[in-house]
Short mmCIF file of C-alpha atoms and ligand atoms in Angstrom, two decimals:
data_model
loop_
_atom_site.label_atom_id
_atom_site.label_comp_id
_atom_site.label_asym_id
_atom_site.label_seq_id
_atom_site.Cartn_x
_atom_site.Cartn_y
_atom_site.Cartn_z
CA UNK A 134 81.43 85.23 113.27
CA UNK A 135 83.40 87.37 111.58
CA UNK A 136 82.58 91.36 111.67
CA UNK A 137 82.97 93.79 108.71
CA UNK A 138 84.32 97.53 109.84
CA UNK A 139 81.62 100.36 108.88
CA UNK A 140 83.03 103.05 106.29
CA UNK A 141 85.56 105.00 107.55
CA UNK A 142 84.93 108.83 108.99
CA UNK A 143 85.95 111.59 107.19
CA UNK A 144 89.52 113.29 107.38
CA UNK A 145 89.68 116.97 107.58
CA UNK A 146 91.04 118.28 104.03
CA UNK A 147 94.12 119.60 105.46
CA UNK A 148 95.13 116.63 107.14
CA UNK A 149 94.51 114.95 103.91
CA UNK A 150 96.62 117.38 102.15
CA UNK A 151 99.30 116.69 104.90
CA UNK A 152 99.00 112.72 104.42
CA UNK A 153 99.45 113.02 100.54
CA UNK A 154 102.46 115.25 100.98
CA UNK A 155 104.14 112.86 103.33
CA UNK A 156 103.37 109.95 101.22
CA UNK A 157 105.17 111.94 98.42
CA UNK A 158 108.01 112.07 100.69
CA UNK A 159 108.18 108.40 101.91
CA UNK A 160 107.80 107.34 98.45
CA UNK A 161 111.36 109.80 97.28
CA UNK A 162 112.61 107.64 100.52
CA UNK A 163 111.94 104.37 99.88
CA UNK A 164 113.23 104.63 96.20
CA UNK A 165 116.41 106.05 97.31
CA UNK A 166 117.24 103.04 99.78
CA UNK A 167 116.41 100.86 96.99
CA UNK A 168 118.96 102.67 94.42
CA UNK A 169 121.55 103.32 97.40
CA UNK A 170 121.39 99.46 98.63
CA UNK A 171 119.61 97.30 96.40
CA UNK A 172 118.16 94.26 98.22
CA UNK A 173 118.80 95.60 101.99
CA UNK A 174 116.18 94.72 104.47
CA UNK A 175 117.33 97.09 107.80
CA UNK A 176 115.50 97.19 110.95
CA UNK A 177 116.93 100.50 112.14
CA UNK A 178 118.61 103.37 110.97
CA UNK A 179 122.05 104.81 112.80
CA UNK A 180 122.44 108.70 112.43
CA UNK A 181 119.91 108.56 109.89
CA UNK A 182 121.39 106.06 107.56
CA UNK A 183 120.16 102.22 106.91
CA UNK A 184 123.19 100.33 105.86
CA UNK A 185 125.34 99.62 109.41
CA UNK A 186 126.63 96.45 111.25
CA UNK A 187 124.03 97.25 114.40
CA UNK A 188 122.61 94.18 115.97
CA UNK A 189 119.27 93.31 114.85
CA UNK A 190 118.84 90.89 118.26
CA UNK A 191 115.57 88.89 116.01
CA UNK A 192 114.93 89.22 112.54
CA UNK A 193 111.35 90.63 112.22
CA UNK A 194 111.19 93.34 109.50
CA UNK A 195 111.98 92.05 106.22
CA UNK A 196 108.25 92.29 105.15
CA UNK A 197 107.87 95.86 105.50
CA UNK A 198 109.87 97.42 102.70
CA UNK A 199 108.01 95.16 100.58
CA UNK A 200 104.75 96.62 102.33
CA UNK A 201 105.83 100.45 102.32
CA UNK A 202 105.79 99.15 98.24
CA UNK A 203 102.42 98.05 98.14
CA UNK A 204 101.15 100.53 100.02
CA UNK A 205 102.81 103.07 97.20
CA UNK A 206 101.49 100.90 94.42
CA UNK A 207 98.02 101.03 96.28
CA UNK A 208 97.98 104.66 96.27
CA UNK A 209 99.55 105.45 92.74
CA UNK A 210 99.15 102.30 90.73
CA UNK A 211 102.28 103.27 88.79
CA UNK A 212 103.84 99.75 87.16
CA UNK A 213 107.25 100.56 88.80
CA UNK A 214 105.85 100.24 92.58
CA UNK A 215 104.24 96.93 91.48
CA UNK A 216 107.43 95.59 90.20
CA UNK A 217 109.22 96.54 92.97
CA UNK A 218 107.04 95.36 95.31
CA UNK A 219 106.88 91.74 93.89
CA UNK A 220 110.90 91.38 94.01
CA UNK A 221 111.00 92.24 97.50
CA UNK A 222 108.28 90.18 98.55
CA UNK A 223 110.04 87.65 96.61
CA UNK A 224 113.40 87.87 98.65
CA UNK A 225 111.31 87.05 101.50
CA UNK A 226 110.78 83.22 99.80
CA UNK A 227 111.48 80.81 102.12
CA UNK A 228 110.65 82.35 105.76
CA UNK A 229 107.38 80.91 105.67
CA UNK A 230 108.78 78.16 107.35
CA UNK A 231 110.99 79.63 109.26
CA UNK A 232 110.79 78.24 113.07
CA UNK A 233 112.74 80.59 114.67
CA UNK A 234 110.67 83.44 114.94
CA UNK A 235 107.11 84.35 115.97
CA UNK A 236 106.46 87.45 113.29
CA UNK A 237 105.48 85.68 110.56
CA UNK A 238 102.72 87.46 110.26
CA UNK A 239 104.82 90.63 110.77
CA UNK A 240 106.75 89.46 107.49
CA UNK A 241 103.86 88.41 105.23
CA UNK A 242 100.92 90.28 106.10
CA UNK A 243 102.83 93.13 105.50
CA UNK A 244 103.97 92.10 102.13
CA UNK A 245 102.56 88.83 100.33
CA UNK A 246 99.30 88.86 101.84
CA UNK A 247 98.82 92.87 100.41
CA UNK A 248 100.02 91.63 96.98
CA UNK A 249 97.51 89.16 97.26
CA UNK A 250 94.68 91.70 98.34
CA UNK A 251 96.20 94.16 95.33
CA UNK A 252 96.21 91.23 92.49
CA UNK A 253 93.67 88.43 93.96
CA UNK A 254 96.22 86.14 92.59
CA UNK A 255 95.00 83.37 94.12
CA UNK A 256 98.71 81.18 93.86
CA UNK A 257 99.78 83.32 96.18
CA UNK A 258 97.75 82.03 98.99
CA UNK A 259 99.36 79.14 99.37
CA UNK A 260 102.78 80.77 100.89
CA UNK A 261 100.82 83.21 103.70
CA UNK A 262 98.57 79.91 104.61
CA UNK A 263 102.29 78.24 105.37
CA UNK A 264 103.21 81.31 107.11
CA UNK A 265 100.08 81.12 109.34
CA UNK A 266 100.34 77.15 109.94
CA UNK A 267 104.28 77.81 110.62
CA UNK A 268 103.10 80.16 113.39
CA UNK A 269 100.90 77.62 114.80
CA UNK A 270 103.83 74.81 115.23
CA UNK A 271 104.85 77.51 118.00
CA UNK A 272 101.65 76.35 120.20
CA UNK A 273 102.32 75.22 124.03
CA UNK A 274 99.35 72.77 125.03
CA UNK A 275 100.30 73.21 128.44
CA UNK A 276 99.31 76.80 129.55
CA UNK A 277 97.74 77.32 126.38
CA UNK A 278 100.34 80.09 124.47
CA UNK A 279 102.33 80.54 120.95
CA UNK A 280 105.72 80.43 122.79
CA UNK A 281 108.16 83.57 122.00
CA UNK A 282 111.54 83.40 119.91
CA UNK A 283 113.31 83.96 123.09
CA UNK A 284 112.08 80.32 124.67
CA UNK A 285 109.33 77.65 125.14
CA UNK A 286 108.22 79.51 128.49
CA UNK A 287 108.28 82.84 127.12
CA UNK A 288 104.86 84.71 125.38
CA UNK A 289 105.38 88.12 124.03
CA UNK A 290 102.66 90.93 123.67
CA UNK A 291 104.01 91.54 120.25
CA UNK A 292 102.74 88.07 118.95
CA UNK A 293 99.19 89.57 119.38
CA UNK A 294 99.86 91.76 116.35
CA UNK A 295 100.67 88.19 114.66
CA UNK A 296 97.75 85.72 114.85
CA UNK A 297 95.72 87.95 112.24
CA UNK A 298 97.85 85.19 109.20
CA UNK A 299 96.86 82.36 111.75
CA UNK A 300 93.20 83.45 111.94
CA UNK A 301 93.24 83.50 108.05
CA UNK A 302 95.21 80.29 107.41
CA UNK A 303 92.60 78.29 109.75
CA UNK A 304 89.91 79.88 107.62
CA UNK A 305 91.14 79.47 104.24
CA UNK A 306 91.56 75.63 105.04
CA UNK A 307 88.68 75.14 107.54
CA UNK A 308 91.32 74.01 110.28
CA UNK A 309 89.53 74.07 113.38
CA UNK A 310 92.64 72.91 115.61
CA UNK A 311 94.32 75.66 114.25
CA UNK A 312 91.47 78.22 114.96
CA UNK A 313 90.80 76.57 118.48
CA UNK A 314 94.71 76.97 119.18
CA UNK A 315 95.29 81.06 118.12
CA UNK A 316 92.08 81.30 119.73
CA UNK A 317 93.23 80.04 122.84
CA UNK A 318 96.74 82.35 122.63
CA UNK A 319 94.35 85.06 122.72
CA UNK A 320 92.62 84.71 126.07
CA UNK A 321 95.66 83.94 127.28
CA UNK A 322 97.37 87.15 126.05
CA UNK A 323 94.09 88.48 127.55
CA UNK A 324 94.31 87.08 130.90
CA UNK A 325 98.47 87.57 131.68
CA UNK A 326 100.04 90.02 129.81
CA UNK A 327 96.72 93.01 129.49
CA UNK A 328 96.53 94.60 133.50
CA UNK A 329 92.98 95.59 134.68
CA UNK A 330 93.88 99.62 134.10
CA UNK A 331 94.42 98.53 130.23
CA UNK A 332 98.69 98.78 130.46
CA UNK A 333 100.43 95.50 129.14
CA UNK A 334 103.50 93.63 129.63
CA UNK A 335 105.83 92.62 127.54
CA UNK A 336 106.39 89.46 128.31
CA UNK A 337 105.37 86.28 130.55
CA UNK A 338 106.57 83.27 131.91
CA UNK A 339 105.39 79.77 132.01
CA UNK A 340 106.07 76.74 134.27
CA UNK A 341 106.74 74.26 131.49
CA UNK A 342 105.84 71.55 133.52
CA UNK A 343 102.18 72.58 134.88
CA UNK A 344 101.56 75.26 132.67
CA UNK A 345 101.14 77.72 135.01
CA UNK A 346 101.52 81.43 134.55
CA UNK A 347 104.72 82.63 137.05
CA UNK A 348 105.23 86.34 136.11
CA UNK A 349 105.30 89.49 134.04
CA UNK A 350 108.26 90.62 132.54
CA UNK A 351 110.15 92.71 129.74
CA UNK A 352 113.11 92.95 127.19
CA UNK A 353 111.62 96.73 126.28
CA UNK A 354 110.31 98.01 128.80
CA UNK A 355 111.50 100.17 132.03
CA UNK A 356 110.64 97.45 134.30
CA UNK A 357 108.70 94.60 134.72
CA UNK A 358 105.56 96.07 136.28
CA UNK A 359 106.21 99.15 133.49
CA UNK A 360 104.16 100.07 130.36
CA UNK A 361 106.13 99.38 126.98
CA UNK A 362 104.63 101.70 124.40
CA UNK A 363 104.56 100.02 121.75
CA UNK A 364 103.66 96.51 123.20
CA UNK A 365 100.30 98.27 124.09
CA UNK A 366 100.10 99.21 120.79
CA UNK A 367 100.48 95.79 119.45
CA UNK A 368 97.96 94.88 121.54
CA UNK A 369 95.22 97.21 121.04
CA UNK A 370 95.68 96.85 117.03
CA UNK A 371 95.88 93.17 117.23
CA UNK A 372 93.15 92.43 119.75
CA UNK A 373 91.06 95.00 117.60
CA UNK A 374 91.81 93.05 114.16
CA UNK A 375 91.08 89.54 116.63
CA UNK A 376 87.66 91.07 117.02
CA UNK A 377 87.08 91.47 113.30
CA UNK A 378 88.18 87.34 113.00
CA UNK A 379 86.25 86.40 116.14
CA UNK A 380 83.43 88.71 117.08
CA UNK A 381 83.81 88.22 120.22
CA UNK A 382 83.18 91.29 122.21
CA UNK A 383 85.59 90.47 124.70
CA UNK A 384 88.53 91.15 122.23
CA UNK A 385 87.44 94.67 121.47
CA UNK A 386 86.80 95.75 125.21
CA UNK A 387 90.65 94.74 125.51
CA UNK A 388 91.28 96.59 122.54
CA UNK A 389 89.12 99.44 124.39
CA UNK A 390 90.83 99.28 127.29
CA UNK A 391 94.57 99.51 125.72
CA UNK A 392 92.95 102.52 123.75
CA UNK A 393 91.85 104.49 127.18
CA UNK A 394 95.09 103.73 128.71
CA UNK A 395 97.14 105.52 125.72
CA UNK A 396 95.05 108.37 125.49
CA UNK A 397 94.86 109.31 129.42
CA UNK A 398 98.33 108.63 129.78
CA UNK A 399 99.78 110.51 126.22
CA UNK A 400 100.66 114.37 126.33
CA UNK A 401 98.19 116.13 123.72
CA UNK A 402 100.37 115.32 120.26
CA UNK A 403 99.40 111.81 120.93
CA UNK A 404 102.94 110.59 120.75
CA UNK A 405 103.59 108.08 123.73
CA UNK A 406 107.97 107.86 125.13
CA UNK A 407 109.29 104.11 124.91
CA UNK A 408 107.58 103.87 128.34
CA UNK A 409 104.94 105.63 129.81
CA UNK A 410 106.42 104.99 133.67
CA UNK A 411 109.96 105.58 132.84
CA UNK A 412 111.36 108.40 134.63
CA UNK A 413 114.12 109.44 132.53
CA UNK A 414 113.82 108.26 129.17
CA UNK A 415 116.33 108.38 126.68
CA UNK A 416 113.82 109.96 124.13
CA UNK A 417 110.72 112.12 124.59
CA UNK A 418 109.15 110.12 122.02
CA UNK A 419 108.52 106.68 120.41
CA UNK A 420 107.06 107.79 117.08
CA UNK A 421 106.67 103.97 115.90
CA UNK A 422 104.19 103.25 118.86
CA UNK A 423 102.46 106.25 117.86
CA UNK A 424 102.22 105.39 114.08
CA UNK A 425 100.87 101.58 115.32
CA UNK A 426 98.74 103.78 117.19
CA UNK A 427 96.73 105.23 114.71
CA UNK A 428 96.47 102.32 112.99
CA UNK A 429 94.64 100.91 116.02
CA UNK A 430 92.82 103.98 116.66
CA UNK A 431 91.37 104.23 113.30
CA UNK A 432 90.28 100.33 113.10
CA UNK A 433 88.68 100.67 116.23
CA UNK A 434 86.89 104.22 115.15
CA UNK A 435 85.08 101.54 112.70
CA UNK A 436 84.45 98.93 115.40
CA UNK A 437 82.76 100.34 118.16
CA UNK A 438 79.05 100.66 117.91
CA UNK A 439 78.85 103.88 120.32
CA UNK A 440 78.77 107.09 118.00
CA UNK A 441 80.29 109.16 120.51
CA UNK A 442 83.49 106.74 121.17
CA UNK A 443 83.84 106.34 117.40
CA UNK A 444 84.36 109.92 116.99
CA UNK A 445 87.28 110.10 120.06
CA UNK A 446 89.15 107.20 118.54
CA UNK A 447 88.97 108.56 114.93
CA UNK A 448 89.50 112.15 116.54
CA UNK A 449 92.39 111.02 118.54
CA UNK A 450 94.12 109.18 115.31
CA UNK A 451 93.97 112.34 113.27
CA UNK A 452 95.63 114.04 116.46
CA UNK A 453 98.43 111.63 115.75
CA UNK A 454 98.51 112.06 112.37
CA UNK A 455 99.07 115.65 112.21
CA UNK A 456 101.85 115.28 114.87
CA UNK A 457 103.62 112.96 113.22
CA UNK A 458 102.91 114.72 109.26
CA UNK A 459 104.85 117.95 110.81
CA UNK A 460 108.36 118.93 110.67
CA UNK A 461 109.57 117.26 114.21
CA UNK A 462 108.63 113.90 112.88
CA UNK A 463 109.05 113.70 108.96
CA UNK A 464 112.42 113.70 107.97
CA UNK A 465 111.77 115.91 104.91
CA UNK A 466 114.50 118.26 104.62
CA UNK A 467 117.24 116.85 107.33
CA UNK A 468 119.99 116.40 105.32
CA UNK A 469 121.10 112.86 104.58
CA UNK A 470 118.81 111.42 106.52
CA UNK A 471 117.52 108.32 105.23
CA UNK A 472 114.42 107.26 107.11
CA UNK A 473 111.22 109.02 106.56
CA UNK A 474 110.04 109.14 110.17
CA UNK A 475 111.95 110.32 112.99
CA UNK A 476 112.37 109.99 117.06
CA UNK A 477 111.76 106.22 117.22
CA UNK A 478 113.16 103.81 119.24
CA UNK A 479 114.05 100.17 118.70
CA UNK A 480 115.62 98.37 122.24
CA UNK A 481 116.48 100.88 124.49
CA UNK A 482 117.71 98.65 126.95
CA UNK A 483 120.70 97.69 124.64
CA UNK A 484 120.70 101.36 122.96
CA UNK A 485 119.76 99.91 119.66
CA UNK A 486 117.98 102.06 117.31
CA UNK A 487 117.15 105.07 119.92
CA UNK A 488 116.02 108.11 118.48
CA UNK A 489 116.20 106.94 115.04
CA UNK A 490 114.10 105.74 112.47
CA UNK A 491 112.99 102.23 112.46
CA UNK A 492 111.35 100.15 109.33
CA UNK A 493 108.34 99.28 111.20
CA UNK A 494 107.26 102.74 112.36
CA UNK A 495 108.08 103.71 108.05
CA UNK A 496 105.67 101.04 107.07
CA UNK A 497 103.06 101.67 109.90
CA UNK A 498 103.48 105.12 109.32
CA UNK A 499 102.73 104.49 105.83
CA UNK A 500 99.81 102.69 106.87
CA UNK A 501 98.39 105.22 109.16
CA UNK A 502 99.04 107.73 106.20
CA UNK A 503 96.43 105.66 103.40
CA UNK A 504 94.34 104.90 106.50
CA UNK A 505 93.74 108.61 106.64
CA UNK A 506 93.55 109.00 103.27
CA UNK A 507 90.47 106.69 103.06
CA UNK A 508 92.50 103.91 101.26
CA UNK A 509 92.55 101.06 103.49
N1 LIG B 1278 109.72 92.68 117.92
C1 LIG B 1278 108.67 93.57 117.98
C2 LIG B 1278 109.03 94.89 118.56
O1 LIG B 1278 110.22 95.19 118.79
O2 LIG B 1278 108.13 95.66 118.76
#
């Protein structure tokens, strides 16, 4: 049974005022990367600036310039964001059958599925439905999991924040395999990679040949028994948005629990480092996790049925908001600096993107930004 999120809370005025400003700003951004480099879908900036030969180790992010678009068109329905958006979700042709990944839904929920919710074009369906069924092709019968890019025995927090296109392609043609299979991923994810004081893992391990669950480990994080940021992030937005597929209260106590864990273990700006247990980190501060979130924070303010929690989630989400809408995080006014938020961090471990800003955190900043502005 699927569940409908209640009306969203209200935004203080001046942290509205904030989130239109910075929208202002991204939107000066986003136009200038597409008249600098027409066509270029980055992952991370390097000293500020897009267009560099950095490893991008997977190709995940070519949805979200495309989505930073629609969110722009969304907001000021001028004909030029529109436009825009359309070519670059049309470069993206193609990658709905692309095998080789596990962020489909990363690449066109972010993009063709919010042209579809802009224009209810219903042609456009058929492309995100391939993009969900694609994702299911990734299923391992044995132990039950969508299998990682990396390798059949590998699952991935991060492919939580992916079976949302799944859900929606089993829906839209009544596939109950399908449903029963990203379904299943879920209590797995559940059971192996979420610990019982709400931290996550990055990634786990299979035995191929029985199917059972061997160990925890990471490509992100600090260590293998650590607490990625922004995998917990991925995991308390997606299990939150499983909830709304699902209703099944389970998912949103996980959700819950990732929540509690950010916010007891999060100085008071609300923005989390790349890993909470990492002694020395590189960088104070991994503003994408923080942008994901409030995302997460805000769709679970509309979730839970307790007043009182509501009002800490939504509270703690506007917390984030005004950190990362003041002058440490948006790059407003650092010259030549291309991104439009800063201090976020890619893969530390191979010092790619550190301290930089990365297209995900832009569009889930972005995201964050209409969230608070009542538009999503
Ligand atoms: N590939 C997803 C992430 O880096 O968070």
């Amino acid at each position: 049974m699927q569940v409908r999120p209640r009306d969203p809370l209200p935004v203080p005025t001046d942290l509205k005022e904030r989130c239109s400003h910075a929208l202002a700003f991204a939107a000066t951004q986003v136009r200038n990367l597409t008249e600098r480099h027409p066509d270029l879908l980055p992952l991370y900036t390097r000293n500020g600036l897009w267009n560099h030969e950095g490893e991008a180790w997977t190709n995940w992010c070519e949805g979200f310039v495309a989505g930073q678009m629609w969110i722009l068109y969304r907001h000021t329905r001028d004909p030029f964001w529109k436009d825009t958006a359309i070519h670059y979700s049309n470069l993206l042709r193609g990658r709905e059958h692309d095998r080789d990944v596990h962020d489909l839904g990363f690449i066109f929920w972010s993009s063709w599925k919010r042209w579809h919710d802009e224009t209810g074009d219903d042609a456009l369906q058929d492309v995100i439905v391939q993009a969900g069924q694609t994702m299911g092709l990734r299923f391992k019968e044995k132990g039950q999991y969508l299998r990682s890019f990396v390798s059949d025995e590998s699952i991935f927090i991060d492919i939580m924040m992916n079976v949302g296109i799944i859900f929606h392609a089993a829906l839209a043609t009544g596939d109950e395999e399908l449903w029963n299979k990203v379904h299943a991923h879920c209590h797995t994810s559940r059971r192996y990679l979420v610990r019982g004081d709400g931290s996550t893992s990055h990634e786990g391990i299979f035995d191929l040949e029985t199917g059972a669950f061997l160990r925890q480990t990471t490509h992100h994080g600090w260590r293998d028994d650590s607490s990625w940021a922004r995998g917990l992030t991925w995991s308390m937005y997606g299990f939150g948005t499983v909830y709304t597929y699902t209703g099944d209260a389970r998912f949103l106590q996980t959700a819950e629990l990732n929540a509690q864990y950010y916010m007891e273990h999060t100085q008071h700006h609300g923005v989390p480092p790349n890993d909470w247990t990492e002694v020395n980190p590189a960088s104070p501060y991994e503003s994408s996790a923080a942008a994901i979130g409030a995302c997460g924070f805000f769709q679970l303010a509309r979730l839970v049925s307790d007043p009182v929690r509501a009002r800490a989630y939504h509270e703690y989400a506007c917390q984030i908001m005004e950190t990362l809408t003041g002058p440490e995080f948006l790059a407003e006014g650092i010259d030549g600096w291309e991104g439009i938020m800063r201090h976020g961090v890619y893969l530390r471990r191979k010092g790619l993107g550190v301290n930089e800003s990365v297209m995900w955190g832009d569009y889930f900043f972005l995201e964050a930004l209409s969230r608070a502005m009542e538009y999503e």
